[in-house]
Short mmCIF file of C-alpha atoms in Angstrom, two decimals:
data_model
loop_
_atom_site.label_atom_id
_atom_site.label_comp_id
_atom_site.label_asym_id
_atom_site.label_seq_id
_atom_site.Cartn_x
_atom_site.Cartn_y
_atom_site.Cartn_z
CA MET A 1082 107.18 201.37 150.37
CA ASN A 1083 106.65 201.03 154.10
CA ARG A 1084 109.20 200.17 156.79
CA LEU A 1085 112.33 200.09 154.69
CA MET A 1086 115.01 197.80 156.09
CA LYS A 1087 118.15 195.89 155.18
CA PRO A 1088 117.33 192.33 154.13
CA GLY A 1089 117.29 189.81 157.00
CA ALA A 1090 118.35 186.16 156.70
CA ARG A 1091 115.05 185.09 155.13
CA GLU A 1092 114.91 187.92 152.60
CA ARG A 1093 118.57 187.33 151.68
CA GLU A 1094 117.75 183.68 151.04
CA THR A 1095 114.80 184.65 148.76
CA LEU A 1096 116.91 187.24 146.95
CA LEU A 1097 119.71 184.72 146.39
CA ASN A 1098 117.23 182.44 144.62
CA SER A 1099 115.78 185.23 142.44
CA GLY A 1100 116.42 185.16 138.69
CA LEU A 1101 118.90 188.04 138.85
CA LEU A 1102 121.04 187.21 141.89
CA SER A 1103 121.13 183.45 141.35
CA ALA A 1104 123.13 184.07 138.16
CA LEU A 1105 125.81 186.18 139.85
CA GLY A 1106 129.26 185.41 141.20
CA VAL A 1107 130.00 185.81 144.93
CA GLU A 1108 131.40 189.34 144.66
CA SER A 1109 128.50 190.72 142.61
CA VAL A 1110 126.01 189.10 145.00
CA ALA A 1111 127.78 190.86 147.88
CA ALA A 1112 127.72 194.19 146.02
CA MET A 1113 123.99 193.86 145.27
CA MET A 1114 123.14 192.73 148.83
CA GLU A 1115 125.04 195.76 150.10
CA ILE A 1116 122.67 198.14 148.28
CA ALA A 1117 119.44 196.10 148.68
CA VAL A 1118 116.63 197.66 150.71
CA ILE A 1119 113.50 195.68 151.59
CA GLY A 1120 110.02 197.09 152.02
CA ASN A 1121 106.39 196.03 152.28
CA LEU A 1122 103.86 197.28 149.79
CA PRO A 1123 100.21 197.19 150.88
CA ALA A 1124 97.75 196.06 148.19
CA ARG A 1125 97.06 198.75 145.56
CA GLN A 1126 100.05 200.90 146.55
CA ILE A 1127 101.91 202.39 143.60
CA LEU A 1128 105.60 201.49 143.32
CA PHE A 1129 106.31 203.95 140.50
CA ARG A 1130 104.39 205.78 137.81
CA GLU A 1131 104.80 205.80 134.03
CA GLY A 1132 106.86 208.82 132.99
CA GLU A 1133 108.62 209.35 136.32
CA PRO A 1134 112.43 209.46 136.18
CA ALA A 1135 113.59 205.88 136.82
CA ASP A 1136 115.78 205.70 139.91
CA MET A 1137 115.17 202.19 141.30
CA LEU A 1138 115.30 198.59 140.12
CA HIS A 1139 112.91 196.31 142.05
CA CYS A 1140 112.67 192.59 142.63
CA VAL A 1141 109.48 190.89 143.90
CA LEU A 1142 110.19 188.70 146.94
CA SER A 1143 106.54 187.76 147.61
CA GLY A 1144 103.17 188.85 146.26
CA TYR A 1145 102.34 190.18 142.80
CA VAL A 1146 102.90 193.52 141.10
CA ARG A 1147 100.92 194.55 138.05
CA LEU A 1148 102.37 196.78 135.36
CA TYR A 1149 100.01 198.92 133.35
CA LYS A 1150 99.86 201.86 130.99
CA LEU A 1151 97.27 204.64 131.23
CA ASP A 1152 95.61 206.43 128.35
CA PRO A 1153 94.86 210.17 128.58
CA ASP A 1154 91.29 209.54 129.80
CA GLY A 1155 92.48 207.36 132.67
CA ARG A 1156 91.77 203.88 131.33
CA GLU A 1157 94.34 201.25 132.33
CA ALA A 1158 95.79 198.45 130.21
CA ASP A 1159 97.70 195.74 132.07
CA VAL A 1160 100.88 194.75 130.24
CA GLU A 1161 102.59 192.43 132.73
CA LEU A 1162 102.12 190.73 136.08
CA TYR A 1163 105.32 190.04 138.01
CA GLY A 1164 105.57 187.54 140.85
CA PRO A 1165 108.23 186.18 143.23
CA GLY A 1166 111.74 186.36 141.77
CA ASP A 1167 110.80 188.73 138.92
CA LEU A 1168 112.67 191.95 138.24
CA ILE A 1169 110.64 195.16 137.80
CA GLY A 1170 111.75 198.31 136.07
CA ALA A 1171 114.42 196.70 133.89
CA SER A 1172 112.88 198.47 130.89
CA ALA A 1173 114.26 201.69 132.42
CA LEU A 1174 117.85 200.53 132.64
CA LEU A 1175 119.30 203.20 130.37
CA ASP A 1176 120.73 206.18 132.25
CA GLY A 1177 118.32 209.12 132.19
CA SER A 1178 115.31 207.06 131.17
CA ARG A 1179 111.80 207.17 132.61
CA TYR A 1180 109.56 204.33 133.70
CA ALA A 1181 107.66 203.04 130.66
CA VAL A 1182 104.75 201.76 132.78
CA THR A 1183 103.10 202.19 136.18
CA ALA A 1184 103.74 199.45 138.78
CA GLN A 1185 101.16 198.76 141.49
CA ALA A 1186 101.08 196.06 144.19
CA ALA A 1187 98.24 193.70 143.25
CA GLU A 1188 98.27 192.24 146.77
CA PRO A 1189 100.39 192.84 149.88
CA SER A 1190 103.93 192.31 148.57
CA LEU A 1191 107.49 192.23 149.80
CA ILE A 1192 109.86 194.05 147.48
CA ALA A 1193 113.62 194.49 147.29
CA ARG A 1194 114.82 197.67 145.72
CA PHE A 1195 118.21 198.70 144.38
CA ASP A 1196 119.37 202.22 143.59
CA LEU A 1197 119.59 202.17 139.78
CA LYS A 1198 122.58 204.51 139.70
CA ARG A 1199 124.54 202.09 141.88
CA VAL A 1200 123.30 199.08 139.87
CA ARG A 1201 124.61 200.74 136.70
CA GLU A 1202 127.87 201.53 138.44
CA ILE A 1203 128.33 197.89 139.61
CA ALA A 1204 127.28 196.55 136.18
CA SER A 1205 129.87 198.78 134.48
CA ARG A 1206 132.60 196.99 136.48
CA ARG A 1207 131.16 193.48 136.73
CA THR A 1208 130.09 191.73 133.53
CA ASP A 1209 128.25 188.95 135.41
CA LEU A 1210 125.70 191.49 136.70
CA CYS A 1211 125.46 193.15 133.30
CA THR A 1212 124.95 189.77 131.60
CA ALA A 1213 122.32 188.74 134.16
CA LEU A 1214 120.42 192.00 133.56
CA ALA A 1215 120.54 191.49 129.78
CA ASN A 1216 119.37 187.89 130.19
CA ALA A 1217 116.48 188.92 132.45
CA LEU A 1218 115.44 191.56 129.91
CA SER A 1219 115.76 189.05 127.11
CA ALA A 1220 113.35 186.65 128.85
CA GLN A 1221 110.93 189.49 129.64
CA LEU A 1222 110.92 190.57 126.00
CA SER A 1223 110.08 187.01 124.85
CA ARG A 1224 107.23 186.93 127.36
CA VAL A 1225 105.69 190.18 126.14
CA PHE A 1226 106.02 189.05 122.50
CA ALA A 1227 104.01 185.97 123.54
CA SER A 1228 101.31 188.09 125.24
CA LEU A 1229 100.99 190.35 122.20
CA ALA A 1230 100.69 187.39 119.82
CA ASP A 1231 98.21 185.68 122.17
CA ASP A 1232 96.02 188.82 122.13
CA ARG A 1233 96.21 189.07 118.35
CA LEU A 1234 95.59 185.40 117.57
CA HIS A 1235 93.09 184.20 120.14
CA THR A 1236 89.56 184.87 121.36
CA ALA A 1237 88.89 185.44 125.06
CA PRO A 1238 87.90 181.79 125.78
CA GLN A 1239 90.95 180.56 123.85
CA ARG A 1240 93.28 182.81 125.86
CA VAL A 1241 91.75 181.55 129.11
CA ALA A 1242 91.98 177.92 127.90
CA ARG A 1243 95.66 178.40 127.03
CA TYR A 1244 96.36 179.90 130.43
CA LEU A 1245 94.63 176.98 132.18
CA LEU A 1246 96.44 174.43 129.99
CA SER A 1247 99.76 175.93 131.05
CA HIS A 1248 98.92 174.47 134.50
CA CYS A 1249 98.24 170.96 133.12
CA ALA A 1250 100.77 168.16 132.71
CA PRO A 1251 101.32 167.12 129.06
CA ASP A 1252 99.93 163.62 129.82
CA GLY A 1253 96.32 164.83 129.50
CA ARG A 1254 95.29 163.84 133.04
CA ALA A 1255 92.56 165.71 134.94
CA VAL A 1256 93.96 168.34 137.33
CA SER A 1257 92.78 170.81 139.91
CA PHE A 1258 94.72 173.79 141.17
CA ARG A 1259 94.29 177.14 142.86
CA LEU A 1260 94.71 180.30 140.79
CA PRO A 1261 97.85 182.04 142.12
CA TYR A 1262 96.01 185.39 142.27
CA GLN A 1263 92.55 186.93 142.12
CA LYS A 1264 90.44 186.54 139.01
CA SER A 1265 90.49 190.30 138.36
CA LEU A 1266 94.29 190.07 138.04
CA LEU A 1267 94.07 187.12 135.71
CA ALA A 1268 91.60 189.09 133.59
CA GLY A 1269 94.03 192.01 133.37
CA LYS A 1270 96.96 189.74 132.55
CA LEU A 1271 94.99 188.23 129.66
CA GLY A 1272 93.84 191.63 128.42
CA LEU A 1273 90.20 190.95 129.33
CA ALA A 1274 87.55 192.87 131.26
CA PRO A 1275 86.49 190.93 134.40
CA GLU A 1276 83.07 190.25 132.78
CA ALA A 1277 84.77 188.77 129.71
CA LEU A 1278 86.75 186.42 131.96
CA SER A 1279 83.51 185.31 133.72
CA ARG A 1280 81.85 184.70 130.35
CA ALA A 1281 84.87 182.69 129.20
CA PHE A 1282 84.78 180.55 132.37
CA SER A 1283 81.03 179.91 131.80
CA LEU A 1284 81.64 178.87 128.20
CA LEU A 1285 84.54 176.62 129.22
CA ARG A 1286 82.21 174.71 131.57
CA ASN A 1287 81.12 172.81 128.42
CA HIS A 1288 84.78 171.87 127.91
CA GLY A 1289 85.29 170.33 131.35
CA VAL A 1290 86.36 173.40 133.33
CA ASN A 1291 84.87 174.07 136.78
CA VAL A 1292 85.79 177.21 138.65
CA ARG A 1293 84.79 177.92 142.25
CA GLY A 1294 86.37 181.03 143.70
CA ARG A 1295 90.06 180.56 142.91
CA LEU A 1296 89.84 176.76 142.69
CA VAL A 1297 89.96 175.39 139.14
CA GLN A 1298 89.17 171.81 138.09
CA ILE A 1299 89.99 170.62 134.59
CA THR A 1300 88.44 167.23 133.86
CA ASP A 1301 89.55 166.88 130.22
CA PRO A 1302 92.63 168.87 129.15
CA GLU A 1303 92.40 167.38 125.64
CA ALA A 1304 88.91 168.87 125.16
CA LEU A 1305 90.25 172.21 126.43
CA ARG A 1306 93.04 172.11 123.85
CA ARG A 1307 90.38 172.06 121.10
CA VAL A 1308 88.59 175.27 122.25
CA MET B 1051 121.13 185.34 103.54
CA ASN B 1052 122.64 185.73 100.10
CA ARG B 1053 126.18 186.78 99.17
CA LEU B 1054 127.73 186.96 102.62
CA MET B 1055 130.61 189.39 102.85
CA LYS B 1056 132.70 191.42 105.25
CA PRO B 1057 131.28 194.94 105.67
CA GLY B 1058 132.67 197.49 103.18
CA ALA B 1059 133.20 201.18 103.96
CA ARG B 1060 129.53 202.08 103.49
CA GLU B 1061 128.21 199.22 105.61
CA ARG B 1062 130.76 199.96 108.33
CA GLU B 1063 129.53 203.56 108.39
CA THR B 1064 125.90 202.42 108.76
CA LEU B 1065 126.84 199.89 111.44
CA LEU B 1066 128.77 202.54 113.38
CA ASN B 1067 125.62 204.66 113.51
CA SER B 1068 123.38 201.79 114.62
CA GLY B 1069 121.92 201.82 118.14
CA LEU B 1070 124.24 199.09 119.34
CA LEU B 1071 127.62 200.04 117.91
CA SER B 1072 127.23 203.80 118.37
CA ALA B 1073 127.25 203.22 122.14
CA LEU B 1074 130.53 201.27 122.17
CA GLY B 1075 134.12 202.22 122.86
CA VAL B 1076 136.75 201.92 120.12
CA GLU B 1077 137.97 198.46 121.14
CA SER B 1078 134.49 196.91 121.33
CA VAL B 1079 133.59 198.44 117.96
CA ALA B 1080 136.70 196.81 116.50
CA ALA B 1081 135.81 193.45 118.09
CA MET B 1082 132.25 193.60 116.73
CA MET B 1083 133.38 194.74 113.26
CA GLU B 1084 135.81 191.81 113.23
CA ILE B 1085 132.94 189.30 113.53
CA ALA B 1086 130.34 191.18 111.44
CA VAL B 1087 129.11 189.53 108.24
CA ILE B 1088 126.84 191.36 105.79
CA GLY B 1089 124.18 189.79 103.60
CA ASN B 1090 121.22 190.68 101.44
CA LEU B 1091 117.79 189.29 102.21
CA PRO B 1092 115.29 189.22 99.34
CA ALA B 1093 111.73 190.19 100.29
CA ARG B 1094 109.88 187.45 102.19
CA GLN B 1095 113.01 185.45 102.98
CA ILE B 1096 113.09 183.99 106.48
CA LEU B 1097 116.02 185.06 108.66
CA PHE B 1098 115.24 182.61 111.46
CA ARG B 1099 112.25 180.65 112.75
CA GLU B 1100 110.61 180.60 116.17
CA GLY B 1101 111.93 177.68 118.19
CA GLU B 1102 115.23 177.26 116.30
CA PRO B 1103 118.38 177.34 118.46
CA ALA B 1104 119.53 180.96 118.48
CA ASP B 1105 123.01 181.31 117.03
CA MET B 1106 123.06 184.80 115.49
CA LEU B 1107 122.39 188.37 116.50
CA HIS B 1108 121.28 190.57 113.59
CA CYS B 1109 121.22 194.28 112.90
CA VAL B 1110 119.11 195.85 110.12
CA LEU B 1111 121.22 198.11 107.88
CA SER B 1112 118.48 198.88 105.35
CA GLY B 1113 114.96 197.61 104.72
CA TYR B 1114 112.47 196.21 107.22
CA VAL B 1115 112.19 192.88 109.00
CA ARG B 1116 108.93 191.71 110.54
CA LEU B 1117 108.85 189.51 113.62
CA TYR B 1118 105.87 187.25 114.09
CA LYS B 1119 104.62 184.28 116.03
CA LEU B 1120 102.69 181.37 114.51
CA ASP B 1121 99.84 179.49 116.10
CA PRO B 1122 99.52 175.72 115.57
CA ASP B 1123 97.12 176.18 112.61
CA GLY B 1124 99.54 178.46 110.79
CA ARG B 1125 98.07 181.89 111.47
CA GLU B 1126 100.65 184.65 111.95
CA ALA B 1127 100.62 187.48 114.50
CA ASP B 1128 103.10 190.28 113.91
CA VAL B 1129 104.76 191.40 117.13
CA GLU B 1130 107.43 193.82 115.91
CA LEU B 1131 108.73 195.55 112.80
CA TYR B 1132 112.42 196.42 112.86
CA GLY B 1133 114.02 198.97 110.56
CA PRO B 1134 117.48 200.47 109.93
CA GLY B 1135 119.67 200.44 113.04
CA ASP B 1136 117.48 197.99 114.99
CA LEU B 1137 118.85 194.86 116.60
CA ILE B 1138 117.04 191.55 115.93
CA GLY B 1139 117.21 188.43 118.06
CA ALA B 1140 118.23 190.14 121.27
CA SER B 1141 115.40 188.26 123.03
CA ALA B 1142 117.53 185.11 122.51
CA LEU B 1143 120.63 186.46 124.22
CA LEU B 1144 120.78 183.83 126.95
CA ASP B 1145 123.13 180.95 126.18
CA GLY B 1146 121.20 177.91 124.97
CA SER B 1147 118.01 179.81 124.19
CA ARG B 1148 115.84 179.55 121.11
CA TYR B 1149 114.39 182.29 118.94
CA ALA B 1150 111.10 183.45 120.50
CA VAL B 1151 109.71 184.60 117.13
CA THR B 1152 110.16 184.17 113.38
CA ALA B 1153 111.94 186.97 111.48
CA GLN B 1154 111.17 187.59 107.81
CA ALA B 1155 112.42 190.29 105.45
CA ALA B 1156 109.43 192.51 104.70
CA GLU B 1157 111.24 194.01 101.73
CA PRO B 1158 114.72 193.57 100.23
CA SER B 1159 116.98 194.23 103.21
CA LEU B 1160 120.64 194.50 104.07
CA ILE B 1161 121.48 192.76 107.33
CA ALA B 1162 124.60 192.50 109.48
CA ARG B 1163 124.92 189.35 111.51
CA PHE B 1164 127.12 188.47 114.46
CA ASP B 1165 127.83 184.99 115.80
CA LEU B 1166 125.98 185.00 119.13
CA LYS B 1167 128.59 182.80 120.84
CA ARG B 1168 131.28 185.35 119.99
CA VAL B 1169 129.03 188.27 120.99
CA ARG B 1170 128.52 186.63 124.40
CA GLU B 1171 132.25 186.04 124.68
CA ILE B 1172 133.08 189.69 123.88
CA ALA B 1173 130.29 190.92 126.19
CA SER B 1174 131.68 188.83 129.04
CA ARG B 1175 134.96 190.76 128.79
CA ARG B 1176 133.71 194.20 127.76
CA THR B 1177 131.03 195.84 129.88
CA ASP B 1178 130.35 198.55 127.28
CA LEU B 1179 128.99 195.90 124.85
CA CYS B 1180 127.06 194.19 127.61
CA THR B 1181 125.56 197.52 128.73
CA ALA B 1182 124.67 198.47 125.15
CA LEU B 1183 122.88 195.12 124.69
CA ALA B 1184 120.97 195.58 127.95
CA ASN B 1185 120.01 199.13 126.94
CA ALA B 1186 118.83 197.99 123.49
CA LEU B 1187 116.72 195.27 125.12
CA SER B 1188 115.39 197.75 127.63
CA ALA B 1189 114.17 200.06 124.84
CA GLN B 1190 112.68 197.11 122.92
CA LEU B 1191 110.77 195.98 126.01
CA SER B 1192 109.30 199.48 126.49
CA ARG B 1193 108.22 199.49 122.86
CA VAL B 1194 106.42 196.13 123.10
CA PHE B 1195 104.71 197.24 126.34
CA ALA B 1196 103.41 200.22 124.35
CA SER B 1197 102.15 198.00 121.50
CA LEU B 1198 100.36 195.69 123.93
CA ALA B 1199 98.70 198.60 125.74
CA ASP B 1200 97.76 200.23 122.42
CA ASP B 1201 96.04 196.99 121.32
CA ARG B 1202 94.19 196.70 124.61
CA LEU B 1203 93.08 200.33 124.90
CA HIS B 1204 92.29 201.46 121.38
CA THR B 1205 90.00 200.64 118.49
CA ALA B 1206 91.42 200.08 115.00
CA PRO B 1207 90.79 203.69 113.81
CA GLN B 1208 92.29 205.03 117.05
CA ARG B 1209 95.43 202.91 116.61
CA VAL B 1210 95.81 204.15 113.04
CA ALA B 1211 95.19 207.76 114.13
CA ARG B 1212 97.84 207.45 116.84
CA TYR B 1213 100.33 206.03 114.35
CA LEU B 1214 99.68 208.90 111.91
CA LEU B 1215 99.91 211.49 114.69
CA SER B 1216 103.37 210.16 115.58
CA HIS B 1217 104.42 211.63 112.21
CA CYS B 1218 102.95 215.09 112.95
CA ALA B 1219 104.75 217.99 114.63
CA PRO B 1220 103.22 219.01 117.98
CA ASP B 1221 102.27 222.44 116.56
CA GLY B 1222 99.12 221.06 114.93
CA ARG B 1223 100.09 222.06 111.36
CA ALA B 1224 98.90 220.07 108.33
CA VAL B 1225 101.47 217.57 107.09
CA SER B 1226 101.96 215.08 104.33
CA PHE B 1227 104.40 212.19 104.31
CA ARG B 1228 105.09 208.85 102.70
CA LEU B 1229 104.49 205.69 104.73
CA PRO B 1230 107.92 204.11 105.31
CA TYR B 1231 106.62 200.68 104.25
CA GLN B 1232 103.69 198.97 102.55
CA LYS B 1233 100.21 199.23 104.05
CA SER B 1234 100.08 195.48 104.67
CA LEU B 1235 103.11 195.86 106.96
CA LEU B 1236 101.55 198.79 108.77
CA ALA B 1237 98.41 196.68 109.29
CA GLY B 1238 100.49 193.85 110.82
CA LYS B 1239 102.42 196.26 113.01
CA LEU B 1240 99.16 197.65 114.41
CA GLY B 1241 97.68 194.16 114.88
CA LEU B 1242 95.06 194.70 112.17
CA ALA B 1243 93.94 192.69 109.16
CA PRO B 1244 94.62 194.60 105.89
CA GLU B 1245 90.82 195.11 105.44
CA ALA B 1246 90.56 196.61 108.92
CA LEU B 1247 93.34 199.09 108.04
CA SER B 1248 91.49 200.06 104.83
CA ARG B 1249 88.24 200.58 106.77
CA ALA B 1250 90.11 202.70 109.32
CA PHE B 1251 91.63 204.87 106.56
CA SER B 1252 88.12 205.33 105.04
CA LEU B 1253 86.67 206.34 108.39
CA LEU B 1254 89.57 208.75 109.04
CA ARG B 1255 88.75 210.57 105.79
CA ASN B 1256 86.08 212.38 107.84
CA HIS B 1257 88.84 213.49 110.20
CA GLY B 1258 91.05 215.09 107.56
CA VAL B 1259 93.14 212.09 106.48
CA ASN B 1260 93.74 211.40 102.78
CA VAL B 1261 95.66 208.34 101.73
CA ARG B 1262 96.78 207.63 98.16
CA GLY B 1263 99.02 204.62 97.85
CA ARG B 1264 101.70 205.24 100.45
CA LEU B 1265 101.21 209.03 100.47
CA VAL B 1266 99.35 210.37 103.52
CA GLN B 1267 97.96 213.87 103.94
CA ILE B 1268 96.73 215.06 107.31
CA THR B 1269 94.87 218.36 107.07
CA ASP B 1270 93.88 218.73 110.71
CA PRO B 1271 96.00 216.87 113.29
CA GLU B 1272 93.86 218.31 116.10
CA ALA B 1273 90.73 216.63 114.68
CA LEU B 1274 92.68 213.39 114.37
CA ARG B 1275 93.66 213.57 118.02
CA ARG B 1276 89.96 213.46 118.96
CA VAL B 1277 89.20 210.19 117.06
#
């Protein structure tokens, strides 16, 4: 990370609203703020690599960080995409463990990091921090179960349709919105090659989906539900 | 679960060696033993269903429990297979949450269950329990990341080869072993239809793999590594 610094007023505000810190009591917040260090990550910079000894817990303040695993011949498989408020590296909580995945900034990002040894030390004294960590992990596990099932149950166009529908209100009205990140990231998140995502978008045109750059228009969510 | 009972000497022994309880101090072990209830699950019995309010944490003492998600038209996608010592339902740790998946006994199983409200209450006083829960979740998250990446990176025969190789010593010697569970369960675990697993086993015959029932012989692990 570049230009490491103590969190200023704005970063403290963002941290206080993050999933982890918002669940803590005053004293645990103070203890975590005390050890927080903020840094900028330029796009594509690696935060940590799979297999490295885990020494930091990270929290995304702005931007997106992709998590992936590599196979021996260098191919990458995205397994998670974390955005503002998300905790990264919680799968390496256990003392002595190594990062299970590689984390890379998907766009310029602002990250808070916490020395994992000190996090463990605070958590061993303060159950609110320990509980908040377990709860964050619990939610992350549910999310990855959902991704795995989505991969196993659905075709590429169905996965894309489900992602788009998650941005629609349940009332079935037409909507338009901007994708929160580049299409290549969305492809990775859904376990698709970028070409497969383009093909899915083309096919979904017949189901009332128009995509221009990152702008998405959905004219008939009900039709999309039937893909 | 059938015939609920307090754990006897043998079940206490197994519980003490499970991932969760083995990490606890004497007092937390006593508190968890106090609330533990043991029951038998016949094969195919449902332990809990996706979407139900989560009220129990479970630990497998013997047998296997498969976790799956359902899509609206009733198709199932396996997302995890838990065996002896594994914790089930930890993804529903947060107060007020619902089970993220359905859990079904894959074979006759012996299960310990703990009232989740009381687990939370103990964990809020005892950091060793809270830490052990977080560590168990952390390991489970890493494992699901690996399954997701395996699905996204590898063909069916490659996934099967990798599973078989995980039973081989690194020295490259020939081995034979018994699959720990039925082939249909292995197929689900690897995200394959049973026919796809059979085709993969046939194809792997050319790479030194012989399968008879649940008995597997691997004559040349090095060849298998190159699949």
